[in-house]
């Protein structure tokens, strides 16, 4: 066995270090091993040319400096030829430093609570200066699977990484009369790119720009990240309407629902957009400080720490909480809550590659709203229990202003002016809120003060809420939370309709716009490979777990059911399957309709085409000419009837005609099913369909009905079922409409005669039917009488007047 | 449903309230919720563990509890006004522990009988005492 070469200063013998060698260990080290000349430190393993003067530790340090000096991480791409091992160690080291840094920041953080603006400018503790700069990006950056979407950076509420604003910022905002400061809580993506660095580090403008570029050029990465982040819940940028809030409409769902059609949001887009362009307000900040004092700011930006350090003192009134200050942002968040709600960056289809950022903006909007609401809310919640100090005061003003002492018993005075503004926008709903929660008031009666209340600071609460909100984010609310989405939209629309009645203003009914994002290619994740590493390192993480068992589904062995299944049964099953397929097509049509909402007219075309095609498919299914029994079979199934009623509204005029004639030709059968499920809906659709008819069609339908009941020579039976009477009434009503709207000259004489005949028949049959057996139509048509008067003489009409009333007026 | 978390619930509203928490192992804790985190880990202050046996109950003072979120079955706000339920009788701790022991003993005996019966009929008895998702 070759002699062991002991190099380096490490104490680990295996690494070639001398260390504290005991006699036994040295013996062991030099002892030959059992395996055939296996020498773990031989040249094959460690490469040739190991000279005595090679100090790997020195080399290591040099490399560390080298790496740190890289300002452009993109260029980096592992310039060093070392294996991942070295960099891993380095980052481990730097993580320690990172930890140290965060701990040191912790200290500073607490002092943050001293909100007095007067002392804001006072210099605070400096964080412990670090000599090593952390370059976590390579191994823990966005492309690294373990860190993919890690909430590691949300480690603690006191970590400055999370917060880009603080109450100090609020105060500053107030001072600067900046009503539109927004609480921009940067997304995780953004945060990940921020490398904690010491304040000593020279500005890294490149890094930031490069980060921006990277973010903008890799929307997919971002998107996928967002997707992965979702455990599913939430409606994103959209989704959750908080219409049911106690505080009324004040903070209606931040996002989703644009009250205006596509066009107008675009007009809002530009000013908003301008500020989005440089993601998350990096540039605006640089713009704001043209006095050349960029470096400390950049440091702060880079480090993601808001801590005002000693370096910041030269910039007195513009302290760290600077991020949110996009002064012209129309997203006046907390102060003007209604605003962001109107914004719908989601509808900015041109900005598709920025949609993600837009969504994030809105998330932040939502979060910001949430925070501020929570602040108010917790004011109310905490106060009764915590304070019982008689500071309760009256409902409005003092309440919101109630400064809640935080952990250090300090009154957060800057909050007060801020909250005051809040008050103005609360209005009556705020009062409602007050009364709504009597439960909280009780503890204050005669109870001792809860000394331990308020242990959890508002910030921490906001942090939790923020996490929860983020968990609710989703890009496709219709998929993730269909029922809640529909529920909130319906609620909103109901509200709108109600308001319309009150105001008389017609606003378009809201529909959830989902931005058509760049098609997310769900590539199968291929784990990152490290250059020069020995073997493949495991890169499995929570989001990309390792596949352990590969199970593929064998093609289902169909038809093996055997001939035991009778033909009948198979037929029935086939029928049901076909109806199901019909429903699937309906769902597809629905999806297409939703997708078109968010697109430009051009891009809508293919979708509309697809939609039409599907409708035709459906129609064909019903009108199978080869098998006349087909329709009958479908109708016999409840689901089939429902399918029919859902398809009918989708058709255009000619298609409607076709389908209606088919329906009418089967009217007797349908009449029989009157009592069963599904026909009610059919009535409705039929009503709607008839309302679109012209006289030609009406006559045609009339003819068909009469044909069906040819034997009886009367429409008696038709009246006796709901569908029938609904049909007849609708037809007459439509007839009246047509007669009113068209001059006699335009109408075809022949049609008129046929129609006249039909009406006569109608009255005749009505006369012959007994009063009790008439089924009431689903909706009343008061104009029928008028119509009848056109054709029929008074006497006859008088004869049936009583029965007519069934159709025309509401019966008590 | 709170206004800032549309469509869902949050424990943030429950902070500083007196809550009753039922844990997965069947324990009942009553305390003031002081702090939470995203996993619903709870910090309970002035906690008492309340043991119920029949109509009687006994309290054990526990001080500050930190409960891991996954072990919480449910939690509910204690109505401070009607807290002292007239229908339940408070007994000293030792007594209630004694009663609890007796109750558990009895349950155990019943379980054993059942197990035996199952075995005799050839059915494999499963252990229901451990409420575990994975077994």
mmCIF file of N, CA and C in Angstrom, chain A residues 13-62:
data_model
loop_
_atom_site.group_PDB
_atom_site.id
_atom_site.type_symbol
_atom_site.label_atom_id
_atom_site.label_comp_id
_atom_site.label_asym_id
_atom_site.label_seq_id
_atom_site.Cartn_x
_atom_site.Cartn_y
_atom_site.Cartn_z
ATOM 1 N N UNK A 13 -8.270 12.989 9.126
ATOM 2 C CA UNK A 13 -7.246 12.191 8.465
ATOM 3 C C UNK A 13 -7.637 11.835 7.036
ATOM 4 N N UNK A 14 -8.890 11.540 6.824
ATOM 5 C CA UNK A 14 -9.289 11.102 5.504
ATOM 6 C C UNK A 14 -9.128 12.202 4.472
ATOM 7 N N UNK A 15 -9.148 13.394 4.922
ATOM 8 C CA UNK A 15 -8.987 14.483 3.969
ATOM 9 C C UNK A 15 -7.527 14.850 3.807
ATOM 10 N N UNK A 16 -6.754 14.078 4.412
ATOM 11 C CA UNK A 16 -5.336 14.334 4.238
ATOM 12 C C UNK A 16 -4.737 15.204 5.309
ATOM 13 N N UNK A 17 -5.484 15.378 6.321
ATOM 14 C CA UNK A 17 -4.953 16.250 7.368
ATOM 15 C C UNK A 17 -4.217 15.452 8.428
ATOM 16 N N UNK A 18 -3.423 16.193 9.113
ATOM 17 C CA UNK A 18 -2.661 15.499 10.149
ATOM 18 C C UNK A 18 -3.516 15.283 11.376
ATOM 19 N N UNK A 19 -3.940 16.386 11.858
ATOM 20 C CA UNK A 19 -4.830 16.284 13.011
ATOM 21 C C UNK A 19 -4.122 15.795 14.243
ATOM 22 N N UNK A 20 -4.925 15.472 15.171
ATOM 23 C CA UNK A 20 -4.398 14.986 16.439
ATOM 24 C C UNK A 20 -4.256 13.484 16.327
ATOM 25 N N UNK A 21 -3.159 13.115 15.957
ATOM 26 C CA UNK A 21 -3.011 11.682 15.737
ATOM 27 C C UNK A 21 -2.556 10.982 16.993
ATOM 28 N N UNK A 22 -3.317 10.076 17.361
ATOM 29 C CA UNK A 22 -2.886 9.222 18.450
ATOM 30 C C UNK A 22 -2.043 8.129 17.850
ATOM 31 N N UNK A 23 -1.301 7.524 18.670
ATOM 32 C CA UNK A 23 -0.434 6.450 18.128
ATOM 33 C C UNK A 23 -1.263 5.390 17.427
ATOM 34 N N UNK A 24 -2.356 5.037 18.027
ATOM 35 C CA UNK A 24 -3.148 3.981 17.407
ATOM 36 C C UNK A 24 -3.689 4.430 16.066
ATOM 37 N N UNK A 25 -4.154 5.651 16.048
ATOM 38 C CA UNK A 25 -4.763 6.086 14.799
ATOM 39 C C UNK A 25 -3.733 6.193 13.701
ATOM 40 N N UNK A 26 -2.571 6.586 14.090
ATOM 41 C CA UNK A 26 -1.554 6.685 13.042
ATOM 42 C C UNK A 26 -1.201 5.306 12.536
ATOM 43 N N UNK A 27 -1.249 4.403 13.468
ATOM 44 C CA UNK A 27 -1.007 3.029 13.043
ATOM 45 C C UNK A 27 -2.063 2.585 12.051
ATOM 46 N N UNK A 28 -3.240 2.887 12.460
ATOM 47 C CA UNK A 28 -4.356 2.519 11.602
ATOM 48 C C UNK A 28 -4.214 3.136 10.234
ATOM 49 N N UNK A 29 -3.807 4.372 10.287
ATOM 50 C CA UNK A 29 -3.730 5.097 9.041
ATOM 51 C C UNK A 29 -2.699 4.488 8.121
ATOM 52 N N UNK A 30 -1.639 4.071 8.722
ATOM 53 C CA UNK A 30 -0.598 3.565 7.837
ATOM 54 C C UNK A 30 -0.723 2.072 7.633
ATOM 55 N N UNK A 31 -1.623 1.498 8.354
ATOM 56 C CA UNK A 31 -1.746 0.047 8.218
ATOM 57 C C UNK A 31 -2.335 -0.310 6.880
ATOM 58 N N UNK A 32 -1.872 -1.367 6.331
ATOM 59 C CA UNK A 32 -2.443 -1.775 5.045
ATOM 60 C C UNK A 32 -3.856 -2.305 5.251
ATOM 61 N N UNK A 33 -4.615 -2.126 4.255
ATOM 62 C CA UNK A 33 -6.010 -2.544 4.386
ATOM 63 C C UNK A 33 -6.209 -3.878 3.710
ATOM 64 N N UNK A 34 -7.303 -4.468 4.073
ATOM 65 C CA UNK A 34 -7.559 -5.817 3.606
ATOM 66 C C UNK A 34 -7.715 -5.857 2.093
ATOM 67 N N UNK A 35 -8.528 -4.947 1.599
ATOM 68 C CA UNK A 35 -8.832 -4.995 0.168
ATOM 69 C C UNK A 35 -7.593 -4.781 -0.659
ATOM 70 N N UNK A 36 -7.687 -5.237 -1.818
ATOM 71 C CA UNK A 36 -6.480 -5.246 -2.644
ATOM 72 C C UNK A 36 -5.968 -3.860 -2.866
ATOM 73 N N UNK A 37 -5.039 -3.536 -2.114
ATOM 74 C CA UNK A 37 -4.340 -2.277 -2.315
ATOM 75 C C UNK A 37 -5.291 -1.092 -2.431
ATOM 76 N N UNK A 38 -6.329 -1.173 -1.725
ATOM 77 C CA UNK A 38 -7.280 -0.077 -1.804
ATOM 78 C C UNK A 38 -6.722 1.111 -1.042
ATOM 79 N N UNK A 39 -6.487 2.137 -1.756
ATOM 80 C CA UNK A 39 -5.930 3.308 -1.106
ATOM 81 C C UNK A 39 -6.858 4.486 -1.405
ATOM 82 N N UNK A 40 -7.551 4.895 -0.408
ATOM 83 C CA UNK A 40 -8.543 5.935 -0.663
ATOM 84 C C UNK A 40 -7.910 7.258 -1.022
ATOM 85 N N UNK A 41 -6.665 7.371 -0.708
ATOM 86 C CA UNK A 41 -6.053 8.655 -1.007
ATOM 87 C C UNK A 41 -5.098 8.561 -2.180
ATOM 88 N N UNK A 42 -5.334 7.572 -2.984
ATOM 89 C CA UNK A 42 -4.329 7.403 -4.041
ATOM 90 C C UNK A 42 -4.558 8.409 -5.159
ATOM 91 N N UNK A 43 -3.669 8.360 -6.057
ATOM 92 C CA UNK A 43 -3.674 9.362 -7.116
ATOM 93 C C UNK A 43 -4.888 9.250 -8.009
ATOM 94 N N UNK A 44 -5.327 8.032 -8.174
ATOM 95 C CA UNK A 44 -6.487 7.868 -9.058
ATOM 96 C C UNK A 44 -7.689 8.646 -8.561
ATOM 97 N N UNK A 45 -7.826 8.611 -7.260
ATOM 98 C CA UNK A 45 -8.993 9.282 -6.708
ATOM 99 C C UNK A 45 -8.817 10.786 -6.689
ATOM 100 N N UNK A 46 -7.655 11.165 -6.277
ATOM 101 C CA UNK A 46 -7.472 12.579 -6.031
ATOM 102 C C UNK A 46 -6.715 13.285 -7.142
ATOM 103 N N UNK A 47 -6.422 12.552 -8.137
ATOM 104 C CA UNK A 47 -5.756 13.249 -9.239
ATOM 105 C C UNK A 47 -4.256 13.297 -9.026
ATOM 106 N N UNK A 48 -3.645 13.550 -10.100
ATOM 107 C CA UNK A 48 -2.201 13.527 -10.083
ATOM 108 C C UNK A 48 -1.648 14.870 -9.658
ATOM 109 N N UNK A 49 -0.407 14.843 -9.421
ATOM 110 C CA UNK A 49 0.265 16.123 -9.232
ATOM 111 C C UNK A 49 -0.036 16.794 -7.916
ATOM 112 N N UNK A 50 -0.215 16.017 -6.941
ATOM 113 C CA UNK A 50 -0.415 16.656 -5.635
ATOM 114 C C UNK A 50 0.939 16.960 -5.053
ATOM 115 N N UNK A 51 1.198 18.198 -5.069
ATOM 116 C CA UNK A 51 2.509 18.534 -4.534
ATOM 117 C C UNK A 51 2.388 18.915 -3.073
ATOM 118 N N UNK A 52 3.496 18.852 -2.441
ATOM 119 C CA UNK A 52 3.509 19.067 -0.999
ATOM 120 C C UNK A 52 3.052 20.471 -0.657
ATOM 121 N N UNK A 53 3.229 21.367 -1.575
ATOM 122 C CA UNK A 53 2.939 22.747 -1.230
ATOM 123 C C UNK A 53 1.480 23.120 -1.480
ATOM 124 N N UNK A 54 0.780 22.170 -1.963
ATOM 125 C CA UNK A 54 -0.630 22.485 -2.261
ATOM 126 C C UNK A 54 -1.430 22.563 -0.968
ATOM 127 N N UNK A 55 -1.928 23.693 -0.719
ATOM 128 C CA UNK A 55 -2.753 23.864 0.473
ATOM 129 C C UNK A 55 -4.193 24.064 0.031
ATOM 130 N N UNK A 56 -4.961 23.036 0.165
ATOM 131 C CA UNK A 56 -6.336 23.135 -0.345
ATOM 132 C C UNK A 56 -7.157 24.161 0.414
ATOM 133 N N UNK A 57 -6.766 24.401 1.623
ATOM 134 C CA UNK A 57 -7.557 25.366 2.376
ATOM 135 C C UNK A 57 -7.351 26.769 1.852
ATOM 136 N N UNK A 58 -6.100 27.019 1.559
ATOM 137 C CA UNK A 58 -5.815 28.335 0.989
ATOM 138 C C UNK A 58 -6.550 28.511 -0.329
ATOM 139 N N UNK A 59 -6.447 27.452 -1.077
ATOM 140 C CA UNK A 59 -7.107 27.471 -2.381
ATOM 141 C C UNK A 59 -8.594 27.761 -2.213
ATOM 142 N N UNK A 60 -9.114 27.113 -1.220
ATOM 143 C CA UNK A 60 -10.540 27.259 -0.931
ATOM 144 C C UNK A 60 -10.893 28.698 -0.630
ATOM 145 N N UNK A 61 -10.063 29.284 0.191
ATOM 146 C CA UNK A 61 -10.375 30.666 0.555
ATOM 147 C C UNK A 61 -10.262 31.581 -0.631
ATOM 148 N N UNK A 62 -9.282 31.293 -1.405
ATOM 149 C CA UNK A 62 -9.114 32.135 -2.581
ATOM 150 C C UNK A 62 -10.324 32.029 -3.486
#
